[in-house]
Coordinates of C-alpha atoms in Angstrom, one line a residue:
X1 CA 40.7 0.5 -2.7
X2 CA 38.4 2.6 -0.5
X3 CA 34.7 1.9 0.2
X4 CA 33.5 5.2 -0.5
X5 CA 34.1 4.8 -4.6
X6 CA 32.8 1.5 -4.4
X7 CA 29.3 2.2 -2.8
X8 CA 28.9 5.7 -5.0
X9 CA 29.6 3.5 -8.0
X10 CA 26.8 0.8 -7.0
X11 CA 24.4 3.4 -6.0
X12 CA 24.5 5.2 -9.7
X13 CA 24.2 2.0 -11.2
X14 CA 21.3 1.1 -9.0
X15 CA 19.8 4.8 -10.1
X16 CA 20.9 4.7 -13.6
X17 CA 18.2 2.7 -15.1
X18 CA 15.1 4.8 -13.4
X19 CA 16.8 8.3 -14.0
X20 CA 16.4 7.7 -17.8
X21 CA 13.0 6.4 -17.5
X22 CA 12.1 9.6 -15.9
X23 CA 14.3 11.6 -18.5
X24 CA 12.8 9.6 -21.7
X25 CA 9.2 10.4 -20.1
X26 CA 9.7 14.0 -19.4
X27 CA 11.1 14.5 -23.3
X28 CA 8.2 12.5 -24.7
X29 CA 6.3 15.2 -22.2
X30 CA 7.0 17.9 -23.7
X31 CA 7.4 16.5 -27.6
X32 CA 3.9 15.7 -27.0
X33 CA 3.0 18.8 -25.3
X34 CA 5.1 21.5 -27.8
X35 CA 5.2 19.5 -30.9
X36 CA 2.7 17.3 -31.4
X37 CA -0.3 19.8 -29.6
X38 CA -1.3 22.9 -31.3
X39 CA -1.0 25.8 -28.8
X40 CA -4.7 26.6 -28.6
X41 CA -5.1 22.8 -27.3
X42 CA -2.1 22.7 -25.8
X43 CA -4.2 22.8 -22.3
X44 CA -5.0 19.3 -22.8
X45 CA -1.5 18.1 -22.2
X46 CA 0.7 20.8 -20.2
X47 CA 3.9 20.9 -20.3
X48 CA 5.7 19.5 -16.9
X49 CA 7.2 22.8 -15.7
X50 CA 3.6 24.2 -15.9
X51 CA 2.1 21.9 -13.9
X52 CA 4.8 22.4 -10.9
X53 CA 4.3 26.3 -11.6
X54 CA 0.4 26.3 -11.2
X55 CA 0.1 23.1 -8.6
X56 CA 3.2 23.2 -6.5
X57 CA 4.4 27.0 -6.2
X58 CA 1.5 28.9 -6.3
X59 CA 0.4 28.9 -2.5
X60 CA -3.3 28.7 -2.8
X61 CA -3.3 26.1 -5.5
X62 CA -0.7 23.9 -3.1
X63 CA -2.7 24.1 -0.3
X64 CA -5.7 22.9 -1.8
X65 CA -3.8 20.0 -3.0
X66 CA -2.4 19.5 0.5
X67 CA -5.6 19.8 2.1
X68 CA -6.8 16.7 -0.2
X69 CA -3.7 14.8 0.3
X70 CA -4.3 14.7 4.5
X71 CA -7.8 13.7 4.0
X72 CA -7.2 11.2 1.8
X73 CA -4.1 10.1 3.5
X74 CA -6.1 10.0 6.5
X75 CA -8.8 7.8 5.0
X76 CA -5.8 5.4 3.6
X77 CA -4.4 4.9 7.2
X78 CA -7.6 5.0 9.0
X79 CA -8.5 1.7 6.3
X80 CA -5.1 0.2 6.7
X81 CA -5.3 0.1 10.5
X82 CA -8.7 -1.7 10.6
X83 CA -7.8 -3.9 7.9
X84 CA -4.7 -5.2 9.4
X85 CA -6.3 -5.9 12.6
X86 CA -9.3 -7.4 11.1
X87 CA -6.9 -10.0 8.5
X88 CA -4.5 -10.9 11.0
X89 CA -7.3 -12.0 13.8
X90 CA -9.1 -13.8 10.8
X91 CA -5.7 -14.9 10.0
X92 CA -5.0 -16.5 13.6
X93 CA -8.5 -17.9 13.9
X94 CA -8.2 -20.0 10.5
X95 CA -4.2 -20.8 11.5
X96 CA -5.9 -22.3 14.3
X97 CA -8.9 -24.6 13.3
X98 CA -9.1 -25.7 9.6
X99 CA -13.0 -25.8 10.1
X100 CA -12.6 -22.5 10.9
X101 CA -10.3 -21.7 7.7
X102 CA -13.1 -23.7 5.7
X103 CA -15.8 -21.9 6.8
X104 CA -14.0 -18.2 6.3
X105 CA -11.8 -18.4 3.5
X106 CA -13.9 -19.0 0.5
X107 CA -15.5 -15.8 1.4
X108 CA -12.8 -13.9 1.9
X109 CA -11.4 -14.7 -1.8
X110 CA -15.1 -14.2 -2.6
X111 CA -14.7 -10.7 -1.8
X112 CA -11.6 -9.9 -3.3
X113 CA -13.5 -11.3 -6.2
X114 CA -16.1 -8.8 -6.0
X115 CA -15.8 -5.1 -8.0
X116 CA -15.8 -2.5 -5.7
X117 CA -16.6 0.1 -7.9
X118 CA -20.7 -1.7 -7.6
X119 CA -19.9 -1.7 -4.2
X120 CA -19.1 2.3 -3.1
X121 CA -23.1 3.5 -4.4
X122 CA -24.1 0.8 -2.2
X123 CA -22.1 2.1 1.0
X124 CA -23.3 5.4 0.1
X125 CA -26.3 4.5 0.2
X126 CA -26.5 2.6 3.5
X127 CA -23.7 4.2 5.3
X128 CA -23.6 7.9 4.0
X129 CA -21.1 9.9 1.8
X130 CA -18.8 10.7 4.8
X131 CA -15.3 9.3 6.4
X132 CA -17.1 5.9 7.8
X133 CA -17.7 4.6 4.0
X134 CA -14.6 5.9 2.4
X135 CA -12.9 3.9 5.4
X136 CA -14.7 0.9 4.3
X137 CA -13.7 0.8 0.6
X138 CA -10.4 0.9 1.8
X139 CA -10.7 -1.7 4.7
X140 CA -12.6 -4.0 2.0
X141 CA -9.6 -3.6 -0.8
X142 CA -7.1 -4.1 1.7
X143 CA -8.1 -6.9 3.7
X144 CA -7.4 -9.9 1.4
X145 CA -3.7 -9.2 1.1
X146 CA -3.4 -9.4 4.7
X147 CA -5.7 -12.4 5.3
X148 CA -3.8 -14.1 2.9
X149 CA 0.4 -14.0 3.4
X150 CA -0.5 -13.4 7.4
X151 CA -2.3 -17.0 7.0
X152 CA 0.4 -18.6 4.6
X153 CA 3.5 -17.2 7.4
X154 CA 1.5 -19.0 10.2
X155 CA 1.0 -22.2 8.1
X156 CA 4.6 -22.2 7.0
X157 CA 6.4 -22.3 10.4
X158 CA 9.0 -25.7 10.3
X159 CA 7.5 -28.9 11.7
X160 CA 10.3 -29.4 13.8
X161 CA 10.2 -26.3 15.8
X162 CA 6.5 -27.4 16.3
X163 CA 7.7 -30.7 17.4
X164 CA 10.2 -28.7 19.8
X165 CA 6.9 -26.5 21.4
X166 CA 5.0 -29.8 22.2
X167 CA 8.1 -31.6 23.5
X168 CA 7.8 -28.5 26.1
X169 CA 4.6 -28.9 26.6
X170 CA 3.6 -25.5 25.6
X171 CA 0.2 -24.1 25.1
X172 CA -1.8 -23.0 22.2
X173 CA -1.1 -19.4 23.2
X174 CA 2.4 -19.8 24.1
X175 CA 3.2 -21.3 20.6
X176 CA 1.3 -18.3 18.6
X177 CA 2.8 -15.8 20.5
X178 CA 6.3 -16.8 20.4
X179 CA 6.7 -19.3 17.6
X180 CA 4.1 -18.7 14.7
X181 CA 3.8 -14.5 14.9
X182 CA 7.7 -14.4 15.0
X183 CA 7.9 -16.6 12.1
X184 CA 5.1 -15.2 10.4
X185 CA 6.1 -11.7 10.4
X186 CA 8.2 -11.2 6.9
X187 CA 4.6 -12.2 5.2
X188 CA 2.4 -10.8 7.5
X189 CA 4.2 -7.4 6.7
X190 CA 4.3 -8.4 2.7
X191 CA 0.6 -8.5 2.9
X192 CA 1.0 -5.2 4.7
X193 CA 2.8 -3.8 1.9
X194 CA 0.4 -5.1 -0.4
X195 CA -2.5 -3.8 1.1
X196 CA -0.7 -0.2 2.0
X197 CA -1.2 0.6 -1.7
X198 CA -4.2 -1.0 -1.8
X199 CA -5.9 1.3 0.5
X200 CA -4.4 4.3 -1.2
X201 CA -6.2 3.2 -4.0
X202 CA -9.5 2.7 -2.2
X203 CA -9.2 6.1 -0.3
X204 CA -9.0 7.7 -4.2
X205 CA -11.6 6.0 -5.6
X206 CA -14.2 6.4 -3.0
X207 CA -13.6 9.8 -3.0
X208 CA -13.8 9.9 -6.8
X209 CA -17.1 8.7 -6.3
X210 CA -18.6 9.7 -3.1
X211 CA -18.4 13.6 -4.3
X212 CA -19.5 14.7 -1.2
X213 CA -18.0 15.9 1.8
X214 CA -14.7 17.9 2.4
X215 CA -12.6 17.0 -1.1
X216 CA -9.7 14.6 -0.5
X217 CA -7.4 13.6 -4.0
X218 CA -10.0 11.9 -5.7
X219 CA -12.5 14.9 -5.6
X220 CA -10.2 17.1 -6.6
X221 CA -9.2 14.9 -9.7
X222 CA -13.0 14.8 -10.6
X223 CA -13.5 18.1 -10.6
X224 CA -10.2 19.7 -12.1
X225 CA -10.9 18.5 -15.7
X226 CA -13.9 20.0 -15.4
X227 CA -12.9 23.6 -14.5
X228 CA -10.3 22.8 -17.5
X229 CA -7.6 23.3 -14.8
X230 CA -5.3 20.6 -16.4
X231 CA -2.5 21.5 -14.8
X232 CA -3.8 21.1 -11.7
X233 CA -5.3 17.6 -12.5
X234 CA -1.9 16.6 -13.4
X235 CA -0.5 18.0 -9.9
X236 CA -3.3 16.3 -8.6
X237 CA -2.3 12.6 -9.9
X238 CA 1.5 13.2 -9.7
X239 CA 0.7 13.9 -5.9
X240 CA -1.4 10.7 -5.6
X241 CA 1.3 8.3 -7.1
X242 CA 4.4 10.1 -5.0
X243 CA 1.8 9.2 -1.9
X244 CA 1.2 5.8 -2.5
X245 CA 4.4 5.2 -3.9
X246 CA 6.3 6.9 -0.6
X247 CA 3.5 4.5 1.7
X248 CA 4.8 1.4 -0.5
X249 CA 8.3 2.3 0.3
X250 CA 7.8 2.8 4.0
X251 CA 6.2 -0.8 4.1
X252 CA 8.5 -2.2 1.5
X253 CA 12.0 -1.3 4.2
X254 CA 9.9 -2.6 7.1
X255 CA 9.7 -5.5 5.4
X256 CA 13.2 -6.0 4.4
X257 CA 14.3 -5.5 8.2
X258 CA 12.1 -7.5 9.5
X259 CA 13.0 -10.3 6.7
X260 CA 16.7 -9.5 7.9
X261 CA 15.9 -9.9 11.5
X262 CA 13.7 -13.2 10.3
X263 CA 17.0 -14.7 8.9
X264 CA 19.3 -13.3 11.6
X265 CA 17.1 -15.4 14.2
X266 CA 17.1 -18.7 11.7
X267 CA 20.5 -18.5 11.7
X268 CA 21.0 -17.9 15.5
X269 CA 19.0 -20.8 16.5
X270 CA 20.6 -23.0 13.6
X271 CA 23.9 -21.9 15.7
X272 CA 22.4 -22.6 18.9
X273 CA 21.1 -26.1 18.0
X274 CA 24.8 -27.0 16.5
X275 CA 26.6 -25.6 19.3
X276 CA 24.4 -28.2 21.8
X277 CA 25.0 -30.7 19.7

């Protein structure tokens, strides 16, 4: 009868099906850990409430961790930022000229084809071991996802609302700025999403490898197994998936609002044109 039942009831369903993932993952945790480890050994795989112990409530030990996460986190954005602006102008110029799109995009899928783990000694190398080169990995994984959907949402705009700009006699400019960005933006902010985890990754792994500098996440998880502090390695990587998974689920409800506000506009100028007819 009331809403309140209703939407409680459809939010534990919705929850249902992840909460006994986590609970079938955290038994097989600690079968694995208690059971199937002999105690001497049983460093290898600690058991879940020992790595929240050690890595999350002991202060020094949280801080280090935190201390990793906002450089890394800053290395992630830093890359993001540059990569979006960098895909969507590439993105505009090819939307604009196929010559240009011919001449660009076979090296941008070039480069997505390219492994960047040969690629990070080689910014090392030229660039240094510091924040420029760990930027660069990121802006390097993240850039294709943009280029991509930004590209395919200014392709896609409808023909007739094309035909509707030149009937007004509107500029090149005019038409970007208020026909093919607005109808773009649902999968210019896909590739966003896309590329948001993607430069999580990046700011990991060229930190896992760069090893020099002050330690972000990646550090940290290079040199934890090697101090045997297992539970911290674990605190470590739990940390780096809640990161990228929180920056995937920031990008993933812009998304769906601007997709909503995407439709909400289709449908207003569907109303529009039916009304003046």
């Amino acid at each position: 009868m009331t809403p309140v039942p209703t939407r409680l009831a459809r939010q534990s369903r919705r929850l249902a099906p992840p909460t006994a993932v986590a609970a079938i993952v955290l038994a097989a945790w600690y079968f694995g850990s208690y059971v199937l480890i002999d105690a001497d050994r049983r460093f290898l795989l600690p058991a879940p409430h020992e790595v929240v112990k050690v890595g999350f409530l002991d202060p020094v030990n949280l801080a280090e961790l935190l201390a990793g996460l906002r450089l890394s986190a800053e290395v992630a954005v830093t890359g993001l930022i540059c990569a979006a602006v960098l895909g969507l102008a590439l993105a505009i110029l090819m939307s604009q000229a196929r010559w240009v799109e011919r001449s660009l995009y076979p090296y941008a899928v070039a480069l997505q084809t390219v492994p960047i783990l040969a690629l990070v000694p080689l910014f090392g190398f030229w660039f240094g071991f510091g924040f420029p080169s760990r930027v660069l990995t990121c802006v390097l994984i993240a850039l294709f996802p943009i280029v991509a959907n930004s590209l395919f949402g200014l392709r896609s705009v409808d023909p007739a609302l094309h035909d509707l700009f030149t009937l007004h006699r509107a500029g090149r400019l005019t038409r970007l700025v208020k026909l093919q960005l607005p109808a773009a933006l649902p999968a210019i902010l896909t590739g966003l999403r896309i590329s948001a985890g993607a430069a999580v990754i990046g700011a990991i792994v060229g930190d896992f490898f760069f090893q020099q500098g002050e330690p972000g996440l990646g550090q940290l998880i290079y040199v934890y197994p090697r101090r045997l502090q297992s539970e911290m390695l674990f605190a470590a990587v739990f940390l780096a998936s809640a990161f990228g998974v929180a920056v995937f689920w920031l990008f993933g409800v812009l998304a769906r609002r601007a997709t909503a506000w995407h439709s909400s506009q289709q449908h207003r100028r569907t109303d529009t044109g039916g009304a003046a007819h």
